[in-house]
Coordinates of C-alpha atoms and ligand atoms in Angstrom, one line a residue:
M334 CA 0.0 0.0 0.0
L335 CA 1.6 3.3 -1.2
I336 CA 0.4 6.4 0.7
L337 CA 1.0 10.0 -0.3
G338 CA 1.0 12.2 2.9
I339 CA 0.4 15.9 2.8
E340 CA 0.8 18.4 5.8
T341 CA 0.0 22.1 5.5
S342 CA -1.6 22.9 8.9
C343 CA 0.8 25.7 10.0
D344 CA 4.1 27.0 8.6
E345 CA 5.6 23.9 7.1
T346 CA 4.7 22.3 3.8
G347 CA 5.4 18.6 4.2
V348 CA 5.0 15.8 1.7
A349 CA 5.9 12.1 2.0
L350 CA 5.6 8.8 0.3
F351 CA 5.1 5.9 2.7
D352 CA 5.0 2.2 1.7
S353 CA 3.3 0.0 4.3
R354 CA 5.8 -2.8 3.6
E355 CA 9.0 -0.9 2.8
G356 CA 8.5 2.0 5.1
L357 CA 9.3 5.6 4.3
V358 CA 10.2 6.0 0.6
A359 CA 10.8 9.7 0.6
H360 CA 9.8 12.9 2.3
R361 CA 10.2 16.6 1.6
L362 CA 9.7 19.6 3.8
Y363 CA 9.6 23.3 3.1
S364 CA 9.8 25.5 6.2
Q365 CA 8.3 29.0 6.0
V366 CA 10.2 30.2 9.1
D367 CA 12.3 32.7 7.1
M368 CA 9.2 34.3 5.7
H369 CA 7.4 34.7 9.1
K370 CA 10.5 35.7 11.0
D371 CA 10.1 39.4 10.3
Y372 CA 6.6 39.4 11.8
G373 CA 7.6 37.5 15.0
G374 CA 5.1 34.7 14.4
V375 CA 3.1 33.0 11.7
V376 CA 1.0 35.2 9.5
P377 CA -1.9 32.9 8.4
E378 CA -2.6 34.5 5.1
L379 CA 1.0 34.4 4.1
A380 CA 1.2 30.8 5.2
S381 CA -1.7 29.8 3.0
R382 CA -0.3 31.5 -0.1
D383 CA 3.1 29.9 0.4
H384 CA 1.6 26.5 0.8
I385 CA 0.0 27.0 -2.6
R386 CA 3.3 27.9 -4.1
R387 CA 5.3 25.0 -2.5
L388 CA 2.9 22.1 -2.4
T389 CA 2.7 20.9 -6.1
P390 CA 6.5 21.1 -6.7
L391 CA 7.0 19.1 -3.4
I392 CA 4.5 16.5 -4.5
E393 CA 6.4 16.1 -7.8
S394 CA 9.8 16.0 -6.1
V395 CA 8.8 13.2 -3.7
F396 CA 8.6 10.8 -6.6
E397 CA 12.0 11.8 -8.1
G398 CA 14.6 9.1 -7.6
S399 CA 11.9 6.6 -6.6
N400 CA 10.4 3.8 -8.7
Y401 CA 7.0 5.2 -8.2
S402 CA 4.7 7.7 -9.9
L403 CA 1.4 9.3 -8.9
Q404 CA -0.4 6.4 -10.6
N405 CA 1.1 4.0 -8.1
V406 CA -0.4 5.8 -5.1
D407 CA -3.1 3.7 -3.3
A408 CA -4.4 6.4 -0.9
I409 CA -3.8 10.1 -0.1
A410 CA -3.5 11.2 3.5
V411 CA -3.9 14.8 4.4
T412 CA -4.0 16.9 7.6
A413 CA -7.6 18.1 8.0
G414 CA -7.1 19.8 11.4
P415 CA -6.4 21.2 13.8
G416 CA -4.5 24.2 12.4
L417 CA -4.9 27.4 10.4
G418 CA -8.1 27.2 8.4
G419 CA -6.7 28.6 5.1
A420 CA -3.5 26.6 5.4
L421 CA -5.4 23.4 5.9
M422 CA -7.6 24.2 2.9
V423 CA -4.6 24.2 0.6
G424 CA -3.6 20.7 1.6
T425 CA -7.1 19.3 1.7
S426 CA -8.2 20.8 -1.6
T427 CA -5.0 19.6 -3.3
A428 CA -5.6 16.1 -1.8
A429 CA -9.2 16.1 -2.9
G430 CA -8.3 17.2 -6.4
L431 CA -5.6 14.5 -6.7
G432 CA -8.0 11.9 -5.2
A433 CA -10.7 12.7 -7.8
A434 CA -8.2 12.8 -10.7
L435 CA -6.6 9.5 -9.7
G436 CA -9.7 7.8 -8.5
K437 CA -8.0 7.1 -5.1
P438 CA -9.4 7.5 -1.6
V439 CA -8.5 10.5 0.5
L440 CA -8.0 10.1 4.3
A441 CA -8.5 13.1 6.6
I442 CA -5.8 12.8 9.3
H443 CA -5.7 14.6 12.7
H444 CA -2.5 16.5 13.0
L445 CA -2.0 15.4 16.6
E446 CA -2.6 11.8 15.7
G447 CA 0.3 12.3 13.3
H448 CA 2.5 13.5 16.1
L449 CA 1.2 10.9 18.5
L450 CA 2.0 7.9 16.4
S451 CA 5.3 9.3 14.9
P452 CA 7.6 7.6 17.6
L453 CA 6.3 4.3 16.1
M454 CA 8.3 5.2 13.0
A455 CA 11.5 4.6 14.9
T456 CA 13.0 1.4 16.2
P457 CA 12.7 0.2 18.9
R458 CA 9.1 1.2 18.9
P459 CA 6.6 1.2 21.8
T460 CA 3.7 -1.2 22.0
F461 CA 0.1 -0.3 22.9
P462 CA -0.9 0.9 25.5
F463 CA 1.3 3.8 26.4
V464 CA 1.1 7.4 27.7
A465 CA 1.9 10.1 25.2
L466 CA 3.1 13.6 26.1
L467 CA 2.2 15.8 23.2
V468 CA 4.1 19.1 23.3
S469 CA 3.8 21.3 20.3
G470 CA 3.3 25.0 19.5
G471 CA -0.4 24.8 20.0
H472 CA -1.0 21.8 22.3
T473 CA 0.3 20.4 25.5
Q474 CA -1.5 17.2 26.4
L475 CA -1.1 13.9 28.2
M476 CA -2.9 11.1 26.5
K477 CA -3.5 7.4 27.2
V478 CA -3.1 5.6 23.9
A479 CA -4.6 2.1 24.0
G480 CA -4.5 1.5 20.2
V481 CA -4.8 3.3 16.9
G482 CA -7.8 5.6 17.3
D483 CA -8.2 4.7 21.0
Y484 CA -7.1 7.9 22.8
T485 CA -8.1 9.1 26.2
L486 CA -7.2 12.6 27.3
L487 CA -5.5 12.6 30.8
G488 CA -4.7 16.3 31.1
E489 CA -3.9 19.4 29.0
T490 CA -2.9 23.0 29.3
V491 CA -5.5 25.4 30.6
D492 CA -3.9 28.3 28.7
D493 CA -0.6 28.5 26.7
A494 CA 1.1 25.4 25.2
A495 CA 4.6 24.5 26.2
G496 CA 5.9 25.5 22.8
E497 CA 4.1 28.8 23.1
A498 CA 5.8 29.4 26.4
F499 CA 9.1 28.8 24.8
D500 CA 8.2 31.1 21.9
K501 CA 6.8 33.9 24.0
T502 CA 9.7 34.0 26.5
A503 CA 12.2 33.8 23.6
S504 CA 10.5 36.8 22.1
L505 CA 10.8 38.7 25.4
L506 CA 14.5 38.0 25.3
G507 CA 14.7 39.4 21.8
L508 CA 15.3 35.9 20.2
G509 CA 13.8 35.3 16.9
Y510 CA 10.9 33.1 15.8
P511 CA 10.5 30.2 16.4
G512 CA 11.7 30.7 19.9
G513 CA 12.1 27.1 21.2
P514 CA 15.3 26.2 19.5
A515 CA 16.8 29.7 20.0
L516 CA 15.9 29.7 23.7
S517 CA 17.2 26.3 24.3
K518 CA 20.5 27.2 22.5
L519 CA 20.9 30.3 24.6
A520 CA 20.0 28.3 27.8
S521 CA 22.9 25.9 27.2
S522 CA 25.3 28.7 28.2
G523 CA 23.2 29.9 31.1
D524 CA 23.0 29.1 34.8
E525 CA 19.6 27.8 35.5
T526 CA 19.9 28.2 39.3
R527 CA 20.5 32.0 39.3
F528 CA 16.9 32.9 38.9
K529 CA 14.0 31.0 40.4
L530 CA 10.9 30.9 38.3
P531 CA 7.5 29.3 39.2
R532 CA 6.6 25.8 38.3
P533 CA 2.9 26.4 37.6
M534 CA 0.4 23.7 38.7
I535 CA 3.2 21.3 39.4
S536 CA 1.3 20.2 42.6
S537 CA -2.2 20.7 41.3
G538 CA -3.1 17.1 41.9
D539 CA -4.4 16.7 38.3
L540 CA -2.6 16.3 35.0
D541 CA -3.3 19.7 33.6
F542 CA -0.7 22.4 32.8
S543 CA -0.6 26.2 32.9
F544 CA 2.2 28.1 31.2
S545 CA 0.9 31.6 30.7
G546 CA 2.1 32.9 34.1
L547 CA 5.6 31.9 33.2
K548 CA 5.9 34.6 30.5
T549 CA 4.7 37.2 32.9
A550 CA 7.2 36.1 35.5
V551 CA 10.0 36.3 32.9
K552 CA 8.8 39.7 31.8
I553 CA 8.9 41.1 35.3
L554 CA 12.3 39.4 36.0
R555 CA 13.7 40.8 32.8
E556 CA 12.4 44.4 33.4
R557 CA 13.6 44.4 37.0
H558 CA 17.0 43.1 36.1
A559 CA 17.5 45.4 33.1
A560 CA 16.5 48.5 35.2
A561 CA 18.8 47.5 38.2
D562 CA 21.8 46.6 36.1
G563 CA 21.8 49.2 33.4
G564 CA 20.6 46.9 30.7
L565 CA 20.3 43.2 30.1
H566 CA 23.7 41.6 29.4
E567 CA 24.2 38.4 27.3
K568 CA 24.9 36.4 30.5
D569 CA 21.7 37.6 32.1
S570 CA 19.6 36.6 29.1
A571 CA 21.3 33.2 29.0
D572 CA 20.6 32.7 32.7
I573 CA 16.9 33.7 32.3
A574 CA 16.7 31.4 29.2
A575 CA 18.1 28.5 31.3
A576 CA 15.7 29.2 34.2
T577 CA 12.7 29.3 31.8
Q578 CA 13.7 26.1 30.1
A579 CA 14.2 24.4 33.5
A580 CA 10.8 25.6 34.7
I581 CA 9.0 24.3 31.6
V582 CA 10.9 21.0 31.6
D583 CA 10.3 20.4 35.3
V584 CA 6.6 20.7 34.9
L585 CA 6.5 18.5 31.8
V586 CA 8.6 15.8 33.5
A587 CA 6.6 15.9 36.8
K588 CA 3.3 15.6 35.1
S589 CA 4.5 12.8 32.8
V590 CA 5.7 10.9 35.9
Q591 CA 2.3 11.5 37.6
A592 CA 0.5 10.3 34.4
L593 CA 2.6 7.1 34.2
Q594 CA 2.0 6.4 37.9
A595 CA -1.7 7.1 37.7
S596 CA -2.2 4.9 34.6
G597 CA 0.1 2.1 35.8
L598 CA 1.8 2.1 32.4
A599 CA 5.5 1.9 31.8
Q600 CA 6.0 3.4 28.4
L601 CA 6.1 7.1 27.6
V602 CA 6.0 8.5 24.0
V603 CA 7.0 12.1 23.5
A604 CA 5.9 13.9 20.4
G605 CA 5.6 17.4 19.0
G606 CA 8.1 20.2 18.4
V607 CA 9.1 20.6 22.1
G608 CA 10.0 16.9 22.1
A609 CA 13.2 18.0 20.2
N610 CA 14.4 19.8 23.4
Q611 CA 17.5 18.1 24.6
R612 CA 17.0 19.1 28.3
L613 CA 13.5 17.6 28.3
R614 CA 14.9 14.4 26.7
S615 CA 17.8 14.0 29.2
R616 CA 15.5 14.7 32.2
L617 CA 12.9 12.2 31.0
N618 CA 15.6 9.6 30.2
T619 CA 17.0 10.0 33.7
V620 CA 13.6 9.7 35.5
A621 CA 12.6 6.8 33.3
A622 CA 15.8 4.9 34.1
N623 CA 15.0 5.3 37.8
Y624 CA 11.5 4.0 37.5
R625 CA 12.5 1.4 34.9
W626 CA 10.1 3.0 32.3
K627 CA 10.9 3.3 28.7
V628 CA 10.7 6.6 26.8
Y629 CA 10.3 6.8 23.0
Y630 CA 10.8 9.8 20.7
P631 CA 10.2 10.2 17.0
P632 CA 13.4 10.5 14.9
L633 CA 14.6 14.1 15.5
E634 CA 13.6 15.3 12.0
F635 CA 10.0 14.1 12.6
C636 CA 9.5 15.9 15.9
T637 CA 8.3 19.1 14.3
D638 CA 5.7 19.2 11.6
N639 CA 6.2 16.9 8.5
G640 CA 4.4 14.9 5.9
A641 CA 5.9 11.5 6.9
M642 CA 3.9 11.4 10.2
I643 CA 0.7 12.0 8.3
A644 CA 1.3 9.3 5.8
F645 CA 2.4 7.0 8.6
A646 CA -0.7 7.7 10.7
A647 CA -2.8 6.8 7.7
A648 CA -0.9 3.6 7.1
M649 CA -1.6 2.6 10.8
R650 CA -5.3 3.5 10.4
I651 CA -5.6 1.4 7.2
D652 CA -3.8 -1.5 8.9
A653 CA -6.1 -1.3 11.9
D654 CA -9.4 -1.0 10.1
P655 CA -10.5 -3.4 7.3
H656 CA -13.3 -1.0 6.5
W657 CA -11.1 2.1 6.2
Q658 CA -12.2 2.8 2.6
Q659 CA -15.7 3.7 4.1
S660 CA -14.2 6.5 6.1
A661 CA -12.3 7.9 3.2
A662 CA -14.0 10.8 1.5
V663 CA -13.2 13.3 -1.2
D664 CA -14.4 16.6 0.3
F665 CA -12.9 19.9 1.3
S666 CA -13.9 20.1 4.9
V667 CA -11.2 21.2 7.4
Q668 CA -11.5 21.4 11.1
P669 CA -9.3 24.2 12.5
R670 CA -10.4 23.0 16.0
W671 CA -10.7 19.2 16.3
P672 CA -10.6 17.3 19.5
L673 CA -8.6 14.0 19.2
A674 CA -10.0 12.2 22.2
E675 CA -13.3 11.9 23.9
G676 CA -14.0 14.7 26.4
M677 CA -11.8 17.2 24.8
Ligands
LIG283 O1 4.9 20.3 16.5 P1 5.4 21.6 16.0 O2 6.4 21.6 14.9 O3 4.2 22.5 15.5 C1 2.9 22.5 16.0 O4 2.2 21.6 15.7 O5 2.7 23.5 16.8 O6 5.9 22.4 17.3 C2 6.4 23.7 17.2 C3 6.9 24.2 18.5 C4 7.3 25.7 18.6 O7 6.6 26.3 19.7 C5 8.8 25.6 18.8 O8 9.3 26.7 19.5 C6 8.9 24.3 19.6 O9 8.0 23.4 19.0 N1 10.3 23.7 19.5 C7 11.1 23.6 20.6 C8 12.3 23.0 20.1 N2 12.1 22.8 18.7 C9 10.9 23.2 18.4 N3 10.9 24.0 21.8 C10 12.0 23.7 22.7 N4 13.1 23.2 22.3 C11 13.4 22.8 21.0 N5 14.5 22.3 20.7
LIG284 ZN1 2.6 20.0 14.9

């Protein structure tokens, strides 16, 4: 089964070709980061227009060097939500057009399901059931994953997502967009013990998160320090970055531990852009070793948005459901807001 995967939910155009027997055949990614950088964040209208420019050439290029052509594709998988409405429309309408032209089914894939299942692309891979920590720019959730399509929400952020906390504090420190990688790079030369930042909701007794207070704390800290010291020096920024990263990571790790203890499961899957953070990875690995749990990550290049995880999620769905063709539809509907699990 050859699946063409298309991802256009935010600021990355991703296309991949996945063969259910051979695995990933090829994938291509075009990041719009340079275009949005000047604005300090993603401009939805610019994102949609750029997806239109990039998508068709990327689809063509994914076949180059392979033994396949569009005619060999058995199904098309496309991110139908959540994400930016206009950006999603570019992917879904292209997929629908291709599906109609080729007479092939089109599967609407949930973006977070793509992230959630992406660690299964690596080896060794987790087995169901496991707990998933989904940490992206728009979502922070803990999920119990009992099987493909069997997801239970354990907890989520009540305000900002972890990625958003990285991005907003990075912007306060004058680092560019996206802030996560820049903040974590600066943090590596900082002293995380110099400033003490709050760990919001760490002892709330549930599995929810809150990160919006952190950016306010960083703002106050930065202003106080800059006023007292005649400006913010490179070392101060690095120490604030390190303190911020430590606070975010501490909360993510503590809640992941609580989720594993509460569910009695011993496998944690980490997915989404923040899952690329090395401090988060090393802290989780240390904790997991102590408890004899296993932690799984997607390959680093598939932590952030990409087409491979969308094609792969479709392959898993097809594999798990003999009647999958019935849920395939050629339509243009997108769901900018789309809960993945019951009760969300
Ligand atoms: O999953 P993703 O690519 O897009 C969404 O679906 O949102 O996640 C993007 C988020 C951004 O907030 C970005 O700053 C963050 O992931 N991120 C990181 C790192 N790499 C990306 N945050 C912390 N450390 C990183 N190394
Ligand atoms: Zn994402």
